[in-house]
Coordinates of C-alpha atoms and ligand atoms in Angstrom, one line a residue:
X142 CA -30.3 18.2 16.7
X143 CA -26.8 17.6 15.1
X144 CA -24.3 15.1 16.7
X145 CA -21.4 16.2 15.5
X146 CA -20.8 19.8 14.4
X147 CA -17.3 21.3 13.0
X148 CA -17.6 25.0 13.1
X149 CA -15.8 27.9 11.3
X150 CA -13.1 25.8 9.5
X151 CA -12.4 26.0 6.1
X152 CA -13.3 23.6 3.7
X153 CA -11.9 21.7 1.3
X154 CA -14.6 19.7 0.1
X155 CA -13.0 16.9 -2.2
X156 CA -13.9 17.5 -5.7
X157 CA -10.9 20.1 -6.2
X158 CA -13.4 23.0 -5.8
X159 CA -11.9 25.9 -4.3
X160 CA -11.6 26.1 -0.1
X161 CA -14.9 28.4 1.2
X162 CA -15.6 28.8 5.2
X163 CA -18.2 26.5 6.2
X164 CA -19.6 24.5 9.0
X165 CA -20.5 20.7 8.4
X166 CA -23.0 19.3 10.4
X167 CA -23.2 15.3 10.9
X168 CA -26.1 12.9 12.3
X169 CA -25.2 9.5 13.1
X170 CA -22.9 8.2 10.2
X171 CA -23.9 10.9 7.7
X172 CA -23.2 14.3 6.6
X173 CA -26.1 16.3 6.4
X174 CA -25.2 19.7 6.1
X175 CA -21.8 21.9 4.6
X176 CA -23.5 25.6 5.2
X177 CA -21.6 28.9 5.6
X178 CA -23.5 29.0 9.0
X179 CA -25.4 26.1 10.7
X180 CA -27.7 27.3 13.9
X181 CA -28.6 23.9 15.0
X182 CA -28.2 22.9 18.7
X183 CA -25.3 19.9 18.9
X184 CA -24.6 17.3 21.4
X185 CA -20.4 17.7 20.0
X186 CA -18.9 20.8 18.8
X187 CA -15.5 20.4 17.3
X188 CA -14.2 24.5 16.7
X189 CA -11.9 24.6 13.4
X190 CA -11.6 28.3 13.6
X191 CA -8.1 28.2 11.3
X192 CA -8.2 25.1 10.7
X193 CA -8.9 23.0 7.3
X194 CA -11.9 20.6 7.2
X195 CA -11.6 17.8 4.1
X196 CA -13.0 14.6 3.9
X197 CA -10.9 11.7 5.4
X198 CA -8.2 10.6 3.6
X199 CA -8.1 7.8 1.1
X200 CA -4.9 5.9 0.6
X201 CA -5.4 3.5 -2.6
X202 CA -2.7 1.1 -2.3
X203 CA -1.8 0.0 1.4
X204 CA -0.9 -3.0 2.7
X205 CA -2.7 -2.7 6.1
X206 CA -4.0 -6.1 5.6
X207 CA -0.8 -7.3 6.7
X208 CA -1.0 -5.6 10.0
X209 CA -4.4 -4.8 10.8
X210 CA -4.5 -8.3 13.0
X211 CA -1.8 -6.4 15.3
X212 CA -2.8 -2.8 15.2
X213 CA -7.3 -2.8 15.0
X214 CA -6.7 0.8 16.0
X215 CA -4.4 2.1 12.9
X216 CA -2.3 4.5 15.2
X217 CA 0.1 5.5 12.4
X218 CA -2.5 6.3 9.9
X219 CA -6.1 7.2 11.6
X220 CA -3.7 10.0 13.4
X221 CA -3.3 11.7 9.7
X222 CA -6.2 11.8 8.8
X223 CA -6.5 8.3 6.7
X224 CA -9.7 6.9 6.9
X225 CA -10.3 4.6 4.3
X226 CA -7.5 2.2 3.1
X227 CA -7.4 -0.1 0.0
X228 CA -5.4 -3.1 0.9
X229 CA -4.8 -6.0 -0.6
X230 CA -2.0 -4.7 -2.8
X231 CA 0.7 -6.1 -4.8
X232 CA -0.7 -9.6 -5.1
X233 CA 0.4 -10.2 -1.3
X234 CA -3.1 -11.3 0.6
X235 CA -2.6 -13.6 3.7
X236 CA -6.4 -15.3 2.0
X237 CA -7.2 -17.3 0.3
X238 CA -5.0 -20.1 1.7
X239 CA -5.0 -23.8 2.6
X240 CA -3.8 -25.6 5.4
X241 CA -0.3 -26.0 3.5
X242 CA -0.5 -22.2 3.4
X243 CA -1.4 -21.7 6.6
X244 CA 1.1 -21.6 8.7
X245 CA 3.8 -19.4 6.5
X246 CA 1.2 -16.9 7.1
X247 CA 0.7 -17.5 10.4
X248 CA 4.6 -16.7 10.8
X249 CA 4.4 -13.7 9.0
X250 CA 1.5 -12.6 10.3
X251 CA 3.2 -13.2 13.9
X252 CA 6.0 -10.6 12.6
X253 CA 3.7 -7.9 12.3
X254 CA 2.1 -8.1 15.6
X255 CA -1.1 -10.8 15.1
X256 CA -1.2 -13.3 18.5
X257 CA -3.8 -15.3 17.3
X258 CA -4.7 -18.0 15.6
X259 CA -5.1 -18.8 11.1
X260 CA -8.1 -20.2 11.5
X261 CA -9.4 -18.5 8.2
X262 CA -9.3 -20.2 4.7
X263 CA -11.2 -18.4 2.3
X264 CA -11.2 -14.5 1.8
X265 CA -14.3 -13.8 3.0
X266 CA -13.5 -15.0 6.9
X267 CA -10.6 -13.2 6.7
X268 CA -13.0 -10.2 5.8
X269 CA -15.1 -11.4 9.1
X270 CA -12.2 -11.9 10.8
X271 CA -11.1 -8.4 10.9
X272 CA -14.4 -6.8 10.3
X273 CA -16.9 -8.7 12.7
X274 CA -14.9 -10.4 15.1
X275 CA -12.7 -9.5 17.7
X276 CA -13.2 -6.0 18.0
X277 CA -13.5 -4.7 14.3
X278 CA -11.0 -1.4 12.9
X279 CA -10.7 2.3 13.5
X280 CA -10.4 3.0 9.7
X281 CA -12.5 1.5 6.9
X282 CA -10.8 -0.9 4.7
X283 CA -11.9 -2.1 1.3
X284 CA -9.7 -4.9 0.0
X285 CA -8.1 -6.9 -3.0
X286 CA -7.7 -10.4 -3.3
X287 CA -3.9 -11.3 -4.0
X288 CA -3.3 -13.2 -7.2
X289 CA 0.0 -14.4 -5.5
X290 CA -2.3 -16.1 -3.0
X291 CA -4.5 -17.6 -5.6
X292 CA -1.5 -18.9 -7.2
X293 CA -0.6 -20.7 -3.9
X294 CA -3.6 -21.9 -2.2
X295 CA -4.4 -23.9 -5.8
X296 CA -1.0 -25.3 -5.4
X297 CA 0.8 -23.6 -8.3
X298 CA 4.6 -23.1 -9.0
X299 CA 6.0 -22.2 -11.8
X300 CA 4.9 -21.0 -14.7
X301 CA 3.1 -23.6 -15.7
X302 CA -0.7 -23.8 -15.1
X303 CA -3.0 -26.9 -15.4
X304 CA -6.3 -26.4 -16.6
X305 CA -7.6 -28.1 -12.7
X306 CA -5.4 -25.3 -10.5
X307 CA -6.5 -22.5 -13.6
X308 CA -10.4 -23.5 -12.3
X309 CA -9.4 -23.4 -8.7
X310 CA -7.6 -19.9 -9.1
X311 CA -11.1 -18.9 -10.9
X312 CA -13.2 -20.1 -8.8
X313 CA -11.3 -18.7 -5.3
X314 CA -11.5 -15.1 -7.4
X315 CA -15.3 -15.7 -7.9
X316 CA -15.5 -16.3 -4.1
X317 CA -13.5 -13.3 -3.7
X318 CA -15.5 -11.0 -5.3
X319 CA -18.6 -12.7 -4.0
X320 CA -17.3 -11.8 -0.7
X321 CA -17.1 -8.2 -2.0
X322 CA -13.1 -8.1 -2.8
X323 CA -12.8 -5.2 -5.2
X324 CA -11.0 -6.7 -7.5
X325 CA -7.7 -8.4 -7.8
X326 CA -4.4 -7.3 -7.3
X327 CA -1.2 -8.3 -8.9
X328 CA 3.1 -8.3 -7.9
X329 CA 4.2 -9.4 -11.0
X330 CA 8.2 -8.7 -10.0
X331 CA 8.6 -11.3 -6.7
X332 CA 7.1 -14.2 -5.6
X333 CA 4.9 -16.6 -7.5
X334 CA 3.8 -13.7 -9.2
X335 CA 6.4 -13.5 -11.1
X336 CA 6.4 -16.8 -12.7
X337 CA 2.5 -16.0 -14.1
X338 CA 2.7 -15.4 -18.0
X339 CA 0.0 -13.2 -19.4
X340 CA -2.4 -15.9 -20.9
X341 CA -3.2 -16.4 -17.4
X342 CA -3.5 -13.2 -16.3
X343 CA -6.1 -12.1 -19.3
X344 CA -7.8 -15.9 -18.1
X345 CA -8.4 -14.3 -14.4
X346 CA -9.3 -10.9 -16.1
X347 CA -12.5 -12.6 -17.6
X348 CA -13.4 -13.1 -14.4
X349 CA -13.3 -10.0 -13.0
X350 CA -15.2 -8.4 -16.1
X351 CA -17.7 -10.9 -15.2
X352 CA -18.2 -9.3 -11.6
X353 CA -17.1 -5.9 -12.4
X354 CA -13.8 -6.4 -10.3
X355 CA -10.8 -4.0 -10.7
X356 CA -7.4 -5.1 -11.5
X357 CA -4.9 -3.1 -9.2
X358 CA -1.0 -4.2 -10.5
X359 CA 2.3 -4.0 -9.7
X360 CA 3.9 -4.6 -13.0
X361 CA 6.3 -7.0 -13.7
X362 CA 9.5 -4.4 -14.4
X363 CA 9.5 -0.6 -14.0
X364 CA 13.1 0.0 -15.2
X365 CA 14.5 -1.3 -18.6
X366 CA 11.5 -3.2 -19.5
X367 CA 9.0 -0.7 -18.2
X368 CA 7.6 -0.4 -21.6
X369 CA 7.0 -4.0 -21.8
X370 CA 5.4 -4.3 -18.4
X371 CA 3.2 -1.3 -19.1
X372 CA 1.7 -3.0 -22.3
X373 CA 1.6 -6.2 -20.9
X374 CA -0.4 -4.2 -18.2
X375 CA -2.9 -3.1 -20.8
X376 CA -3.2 -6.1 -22.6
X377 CA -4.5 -7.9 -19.3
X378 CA -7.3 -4.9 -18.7
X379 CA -8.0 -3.4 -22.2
X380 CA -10.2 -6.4 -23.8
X381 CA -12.5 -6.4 -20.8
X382 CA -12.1 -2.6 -20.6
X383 CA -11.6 -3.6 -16.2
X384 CA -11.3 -0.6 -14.2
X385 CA -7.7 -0.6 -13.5
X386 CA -5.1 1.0 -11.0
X387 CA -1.4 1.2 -12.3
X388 CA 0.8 1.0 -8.7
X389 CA 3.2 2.7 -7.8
X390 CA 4.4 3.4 -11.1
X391 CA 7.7 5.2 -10.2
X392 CA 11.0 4.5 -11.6
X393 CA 14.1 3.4 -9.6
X394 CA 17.3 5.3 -10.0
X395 CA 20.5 3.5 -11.0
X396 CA 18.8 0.5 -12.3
X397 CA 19.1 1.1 -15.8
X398 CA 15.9 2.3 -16.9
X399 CA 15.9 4.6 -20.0
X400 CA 16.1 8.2 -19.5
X401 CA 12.7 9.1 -20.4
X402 CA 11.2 5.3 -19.7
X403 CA 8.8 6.7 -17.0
X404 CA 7.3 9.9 -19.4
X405 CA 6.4 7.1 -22.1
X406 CA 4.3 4.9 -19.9
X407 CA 2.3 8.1 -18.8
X408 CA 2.7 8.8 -22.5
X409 CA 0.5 4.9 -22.8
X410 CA -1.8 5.6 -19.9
X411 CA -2.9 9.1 -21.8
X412 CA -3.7 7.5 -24.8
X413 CA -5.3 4.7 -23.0
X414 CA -8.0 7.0 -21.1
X415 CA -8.1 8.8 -24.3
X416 CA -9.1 5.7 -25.8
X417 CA -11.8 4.9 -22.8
X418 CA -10.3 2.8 -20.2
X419 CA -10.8 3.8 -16.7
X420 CA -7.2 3.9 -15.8
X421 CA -5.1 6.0 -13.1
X422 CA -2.3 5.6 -11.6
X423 CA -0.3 6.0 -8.0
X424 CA 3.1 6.8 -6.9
X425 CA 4.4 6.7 -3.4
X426 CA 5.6 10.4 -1.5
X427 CA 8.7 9.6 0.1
X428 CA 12.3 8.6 -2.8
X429 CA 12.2 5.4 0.0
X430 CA 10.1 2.2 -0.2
X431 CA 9.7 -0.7 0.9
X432 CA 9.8 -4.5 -0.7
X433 CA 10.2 -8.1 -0.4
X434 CA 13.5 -9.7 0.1
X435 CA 12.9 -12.6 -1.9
X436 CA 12.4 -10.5 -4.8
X437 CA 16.1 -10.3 -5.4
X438 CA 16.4 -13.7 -5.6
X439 CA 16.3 -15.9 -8.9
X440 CA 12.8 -18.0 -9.9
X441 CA 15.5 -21.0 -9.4
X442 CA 16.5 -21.0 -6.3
X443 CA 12.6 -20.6 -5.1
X444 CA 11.4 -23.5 -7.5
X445 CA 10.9 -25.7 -4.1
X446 CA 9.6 -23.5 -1.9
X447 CA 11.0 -20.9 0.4
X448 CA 12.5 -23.9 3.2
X449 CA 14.6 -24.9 0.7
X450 CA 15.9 -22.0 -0.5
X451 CA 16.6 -20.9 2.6
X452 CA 18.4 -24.6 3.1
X453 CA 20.3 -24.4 -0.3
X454 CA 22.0 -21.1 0.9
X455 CA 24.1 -22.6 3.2
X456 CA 26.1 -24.1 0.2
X457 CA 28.7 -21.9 -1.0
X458 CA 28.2 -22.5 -4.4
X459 CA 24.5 -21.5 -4.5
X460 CA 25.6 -18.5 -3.1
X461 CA 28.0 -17.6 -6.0
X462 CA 25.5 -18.8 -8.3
X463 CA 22.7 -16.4 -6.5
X464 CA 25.5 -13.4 -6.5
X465 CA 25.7 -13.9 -10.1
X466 CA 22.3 -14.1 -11.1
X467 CA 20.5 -10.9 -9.3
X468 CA 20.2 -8.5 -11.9
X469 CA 16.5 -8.3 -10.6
X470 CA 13.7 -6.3 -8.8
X471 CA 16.1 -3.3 -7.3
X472 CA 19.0 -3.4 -9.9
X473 CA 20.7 -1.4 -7.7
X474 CA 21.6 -4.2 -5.9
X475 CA 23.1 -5.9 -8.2
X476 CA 24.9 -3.2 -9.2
X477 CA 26.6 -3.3 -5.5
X478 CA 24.9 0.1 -4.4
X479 CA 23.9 -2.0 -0.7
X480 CA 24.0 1.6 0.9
X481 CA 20.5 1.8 -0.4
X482 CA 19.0 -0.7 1.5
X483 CA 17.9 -1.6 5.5
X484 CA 16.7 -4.5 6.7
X485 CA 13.4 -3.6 8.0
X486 CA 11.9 -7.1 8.8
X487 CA 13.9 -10.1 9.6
X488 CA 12.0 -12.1 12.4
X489 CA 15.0 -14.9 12.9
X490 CA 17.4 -11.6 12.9
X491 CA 15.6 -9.1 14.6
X492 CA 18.7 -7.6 16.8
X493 CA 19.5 -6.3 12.9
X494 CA 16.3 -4.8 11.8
X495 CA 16.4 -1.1 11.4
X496 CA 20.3 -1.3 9.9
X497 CA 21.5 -0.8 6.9
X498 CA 23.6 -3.8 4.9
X499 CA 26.9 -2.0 5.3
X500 CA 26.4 -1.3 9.0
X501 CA 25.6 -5.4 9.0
X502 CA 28.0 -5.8 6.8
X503 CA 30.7 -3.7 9.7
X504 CA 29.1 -6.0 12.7
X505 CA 29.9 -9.0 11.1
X506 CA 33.5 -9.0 9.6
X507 CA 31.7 -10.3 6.0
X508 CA 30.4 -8.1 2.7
X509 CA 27.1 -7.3 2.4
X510 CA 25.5 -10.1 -0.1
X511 CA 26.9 -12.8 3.2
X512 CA 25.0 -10.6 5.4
X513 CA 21.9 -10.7 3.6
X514 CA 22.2 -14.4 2.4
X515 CA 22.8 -14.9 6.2
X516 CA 19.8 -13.4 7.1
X517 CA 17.8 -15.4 4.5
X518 CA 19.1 -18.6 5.4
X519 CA 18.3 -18.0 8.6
X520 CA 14.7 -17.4 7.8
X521 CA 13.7 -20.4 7.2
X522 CA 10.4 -21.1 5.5
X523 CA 9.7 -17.3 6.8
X524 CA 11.9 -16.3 4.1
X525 CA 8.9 -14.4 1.8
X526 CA 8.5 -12.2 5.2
X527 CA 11.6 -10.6 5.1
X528 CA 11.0 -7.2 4.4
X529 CA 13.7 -4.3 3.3
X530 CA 13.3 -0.2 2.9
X531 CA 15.3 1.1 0.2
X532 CA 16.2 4.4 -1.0
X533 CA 14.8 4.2 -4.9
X534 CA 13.8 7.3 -6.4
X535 CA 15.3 10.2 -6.8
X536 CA 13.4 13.2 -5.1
X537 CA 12.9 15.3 -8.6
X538 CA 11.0 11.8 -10.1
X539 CA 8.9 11.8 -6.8
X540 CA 8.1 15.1 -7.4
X541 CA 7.3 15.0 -11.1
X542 CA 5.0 12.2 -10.2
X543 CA 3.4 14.1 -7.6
X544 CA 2.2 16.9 -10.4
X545 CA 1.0 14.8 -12.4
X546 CA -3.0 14.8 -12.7
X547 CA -3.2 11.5 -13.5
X548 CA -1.5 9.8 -9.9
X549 CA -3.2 9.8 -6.9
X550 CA -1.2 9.4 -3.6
X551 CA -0.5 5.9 -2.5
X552 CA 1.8 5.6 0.4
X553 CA 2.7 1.6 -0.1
X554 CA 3.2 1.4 3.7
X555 CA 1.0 -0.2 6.0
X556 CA -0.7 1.2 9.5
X557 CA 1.8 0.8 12.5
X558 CA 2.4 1.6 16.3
X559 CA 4.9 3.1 18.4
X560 CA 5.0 -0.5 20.7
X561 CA 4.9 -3.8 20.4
X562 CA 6.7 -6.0 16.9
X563 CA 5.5 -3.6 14.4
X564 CA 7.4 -0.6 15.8
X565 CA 10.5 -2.0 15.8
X566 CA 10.1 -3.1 12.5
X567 CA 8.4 0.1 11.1
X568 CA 12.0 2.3 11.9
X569 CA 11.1 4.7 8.9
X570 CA 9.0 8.0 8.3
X571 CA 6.8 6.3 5.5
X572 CA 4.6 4.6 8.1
X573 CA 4.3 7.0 10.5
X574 CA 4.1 10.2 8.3
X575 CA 3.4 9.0 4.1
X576 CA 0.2 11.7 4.3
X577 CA 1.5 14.1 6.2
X578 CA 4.8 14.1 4.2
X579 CA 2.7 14.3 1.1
X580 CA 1.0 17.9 2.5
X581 CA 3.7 19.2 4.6
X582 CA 6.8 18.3 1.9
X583 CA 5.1 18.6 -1.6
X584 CA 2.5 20.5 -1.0
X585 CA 2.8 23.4 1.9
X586 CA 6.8 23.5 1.7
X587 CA 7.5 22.9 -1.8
X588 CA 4.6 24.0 -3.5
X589 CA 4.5 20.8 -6.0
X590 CA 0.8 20.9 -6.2
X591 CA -1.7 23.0 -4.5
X592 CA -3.7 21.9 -1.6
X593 CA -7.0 21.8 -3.3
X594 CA -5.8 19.6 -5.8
X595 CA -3.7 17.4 -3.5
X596 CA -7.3 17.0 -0.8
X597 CA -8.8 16.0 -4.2
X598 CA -5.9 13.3 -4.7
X599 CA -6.5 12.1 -1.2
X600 CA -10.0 11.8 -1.0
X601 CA -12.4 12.3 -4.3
X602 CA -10.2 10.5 -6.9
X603 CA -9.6 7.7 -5.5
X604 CA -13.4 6.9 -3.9
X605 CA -14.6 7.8 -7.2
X606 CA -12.0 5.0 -8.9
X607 CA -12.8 2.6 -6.8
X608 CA -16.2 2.6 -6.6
X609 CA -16.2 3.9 -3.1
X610 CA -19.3 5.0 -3.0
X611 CA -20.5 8.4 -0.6
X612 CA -16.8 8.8 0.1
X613 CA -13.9 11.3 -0.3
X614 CA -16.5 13.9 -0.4
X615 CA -17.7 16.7 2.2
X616 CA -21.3 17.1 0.9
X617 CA -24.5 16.5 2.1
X618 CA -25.3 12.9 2.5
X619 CA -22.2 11.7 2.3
X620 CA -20.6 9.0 5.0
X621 CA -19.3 11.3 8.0
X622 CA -15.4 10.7 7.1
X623 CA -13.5 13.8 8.1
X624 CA -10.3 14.6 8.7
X625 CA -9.5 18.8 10.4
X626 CA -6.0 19.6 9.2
X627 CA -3.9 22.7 11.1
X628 CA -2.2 23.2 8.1
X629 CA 0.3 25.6 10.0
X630 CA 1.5 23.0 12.5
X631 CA 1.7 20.6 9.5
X632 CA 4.2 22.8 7.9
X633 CA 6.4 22.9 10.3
X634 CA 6.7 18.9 10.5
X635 CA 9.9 18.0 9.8
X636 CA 8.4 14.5 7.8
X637 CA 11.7 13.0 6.5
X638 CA 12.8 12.2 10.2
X639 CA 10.7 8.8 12.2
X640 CA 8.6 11.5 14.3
X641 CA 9.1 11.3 18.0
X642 CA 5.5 9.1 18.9
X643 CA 3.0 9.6 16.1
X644 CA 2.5 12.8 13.4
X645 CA 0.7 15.7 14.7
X646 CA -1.1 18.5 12.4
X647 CA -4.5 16.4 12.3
X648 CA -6.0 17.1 15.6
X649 CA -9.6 15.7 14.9
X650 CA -10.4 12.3 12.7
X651 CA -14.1 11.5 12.0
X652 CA -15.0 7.7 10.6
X653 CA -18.7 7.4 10.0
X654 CA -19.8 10.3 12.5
X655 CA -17.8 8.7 15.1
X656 CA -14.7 10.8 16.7
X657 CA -12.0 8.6 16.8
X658 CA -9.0 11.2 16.9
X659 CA -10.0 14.1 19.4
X660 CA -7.2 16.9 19.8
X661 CA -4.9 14.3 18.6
X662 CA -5.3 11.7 21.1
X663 CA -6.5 8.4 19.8
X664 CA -10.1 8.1 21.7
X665 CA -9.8 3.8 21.2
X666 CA -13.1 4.0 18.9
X667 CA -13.7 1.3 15.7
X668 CA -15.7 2.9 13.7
X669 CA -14.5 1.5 10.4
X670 CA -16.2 -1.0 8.0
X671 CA -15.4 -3.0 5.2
X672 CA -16.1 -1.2 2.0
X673 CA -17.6 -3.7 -0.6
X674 CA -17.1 -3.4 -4.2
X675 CA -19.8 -1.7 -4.9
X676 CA -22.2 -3.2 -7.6
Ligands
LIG258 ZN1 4.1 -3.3 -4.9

């Protein structure tokens, strides 16, 4: 007897193979058969005649950690077909922390939707917190530690490191990875991330060689210095030979960067895997992103914390001062192109989220840098949770980065809803459509990359990268993750527009045999589990 059985669809099983008509056949959490015919009686039949049958989808750099707390059913994401996430990303964890820590990320936890309480320290009851209490997740998650987290919870700022907070940071990674973090991730271009010199960096690595963690990082410059950040990149992972995921490694227009600054780092990242280190990179599908207000600001206004900063900005003065000194993180700021940016999360503001700085900038009567000092000032300490969209790449770089065999597909959003805080503060197509954009844009429209070899970028690359192990693969004895794609209706998906409700063209979703999306209505099932580093 077969508990779940998808007939007649075609298959595309993961491993780039080419598509072939088959039925898959899954008993409790497994898959136990992928068969051109299966005869077996089955309590749920789920017809795909026309339809395309992968595994679920696999994004390797989310930040769903940020809003899983306020959306445990993953409406944005489950619905195309996503269902494992690796989260954690970009340094940014709201764990490890410390009562002093506490409460910033209770605030900016609030923003995204979470009602309840911090009452986690350590990483591992966050872990619990989402996994085992309070009614668990729809998707699987398998997670990074933050290094910017470490950095705070043992109480460092600066650049400077004492050998006491250096054994703290080490020993909250060891706790980590006991816990079953994957590895750790780093934002080397914002927050206390960016004040971390190398030497500390290769310190941490030692630990994660020790447990067989991967380093996950988003490097500390991807325009002029790309170069620079690239090596630093490799000089962090290359003694310990870590497994090791270069994010989002696309290059911002207008910024400065050198003409052929991106084709020289995947230049570096061939001759690194040449040379034997398990490296890969992602890049994100849409030429908008999102980032981290504060990331635009200088290391000294921050030195004191985020309630001064936010205090110091009421003096005119600091403000010419900060004006001046900004040539940082999206140069195109600096460079006065403000059209490029929305304000996407502002909680103290949140009558202006959704609009762009010179349609602030019009409400107001003042110029765009006011408006945006404004809205940090008003912040308060909940100045690091200020969150912008910005229109970076240009749609040819996305698109060369989308051909290239060496980047899997990491959207760099995070899993939203159409109600409640996070959908007024997820007003853009990335979070509500990054996979299906990816398959309906670059793949089915344009023709950028086939659809074998997309599936494969979705699903087997990335669980065999991470050490996900018995994911990303349609094959007997696998975990039951399966996403049915009408590739027809995806087509037709106009993806670079905030879809009206959530993105259709997956109508069934599969987490461990479970079906969670069922002729694309959202059945309410958690099926999902934390994904331990596997050792
Ligand atoms: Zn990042």
């Amino acid at each position: 007897m077969i508990d779940v059985l998808v007939s007649g669809g075609t298959v595309v099983d993961g491993t780039g193979a080419a598509p072939y008509r088959a039925d898959v056949g899954i008993v409790g959490d497994r898959v136990v058969a992928v068969r051109p015919r299966l005869a077996a009686p089955a309590a749920t039949v789920i017809d795909a005649t026309g339809l395309v049958v992968t595994p679920g989808l696999i994004d390797p750099h989310s930040h769903t950690d940020w809003s899983v707390l306020g959306n445990r059913d993953a409406h944005s994401t489950i619905r195309q077909g996503v269902t494992t996430e690796v989260v954690g990303n970009c340094g940014l964890t709201y764990a490890p922390l410390t009562d002093l820590t506490a409460a910033a990320a209770g605030a900016a936890l609030a923003a995204f939707g979470h009602t309840g309480d911090v009452s986690w320290r350590s990483f591992g009851e966050l872990v619990d917190r989402v996994h085992l209490h309070d009614g668990g997740t729809a998707q699987n998650l398998a997670w990074f530690v933050g290094h910017t987290a470490l950095r705070d919870a043992a109480g460092v700022s600066g650049s400077t490191v004492t050998g006491e907070q250096l054994g703290t940071m080490r020993r909250l990674l060891g706790d980590a990875l006991d816990a079953g973090a994957l590895g750790m991730s780093t934002g080397l271009e914002y927050g206390a991330g960016r004040d971390a010199l190398t030497p500390e960096l290769t310190d941490l690595a030692s630990v994660l060689a020790r447990h067989g963690g991967i380093y996950a990082s988003h490097v500390r410059n991807r325009d002029a210095g790309l170069a620079a950040a690239v090596d630093e990149f490799f000089r962090v992972t290359r003694p310990h030979g870590l497994v090791a995921q270069l994010s989002h490694l696309n290059v911002r227009y207008g910024t400065g960067a050198p003409p052929d600054g991106w084709q020289r780092a995947v230049e570096r990242l061939h001759a690194e895997r040449a040379a034997g280190l398990d490296v890969l990179a992602d890049m994100t599908p849409y030429p908008d992103g999102i980032g981290l207000a504060a990331g635009l600001l200088p290391g000294w206004l921050l030195e004191d914390g985020a309630a001064a900063a936010a205090a110091r900005l009421g003096d005119p003065a600091v403000r010419r001062r900060v004006r001046a000194d900004s040539d940082r993180y999206w140069r195109f700021v600096h460079r006065g192109e403000w059209d490029r940016v929305v304000l996407a999360t502002s909680p103290a503001t949140p009558d202006l989220e959704g609009l762009s700085f010179p349609e602030i900038a019009a409400r107001g009567g003042r110029d765009e840098w006011d408006c945006f000092l404004d809205v940090l000032e008003a912040a308060g300490p909940d100045l690091p949770a200020v969150q912008l969209v910005g229109r970076l790449f240009t749609e040819k770089h996305v698109a060369e980065a989308v051909a290239h065999p060496l980047f899997c597909l990491g959207v760099d959003g995070f899993s939203s809803r159409t109600d409640g805080p996070l959908a007024a503060r997820t007003r853009h197509p990335l979070f509500f459509s990054g996979h299906t954009h990816y398959l309906a844009h670059h793949v089915l429209r344009r023709g950028t990359l086939g659809l074998t070899e997309a599936v494969h970028k979705m699903t087997a690359m990335v669980a065999d990268h991470f050490g996900l192990a018995g994911r990303g693969r349609l094959a007997e004895g696998a975990w039951a993750d399966v996403a049915v794609l009408d590739t027809t209706m995806l087509a037709r998906q106009e993806t670079f527009r905030l879809p009206d409700g959530y993105a259709a063209g997956v109508p069934y979703v599969i987490v461990n045999g479970a079906l969670v999306v069922d002729r694309g209505e959202h059945r309410g099932v958690r099926a999902g589990r934390f994904l331990p580093r596997s050792t």
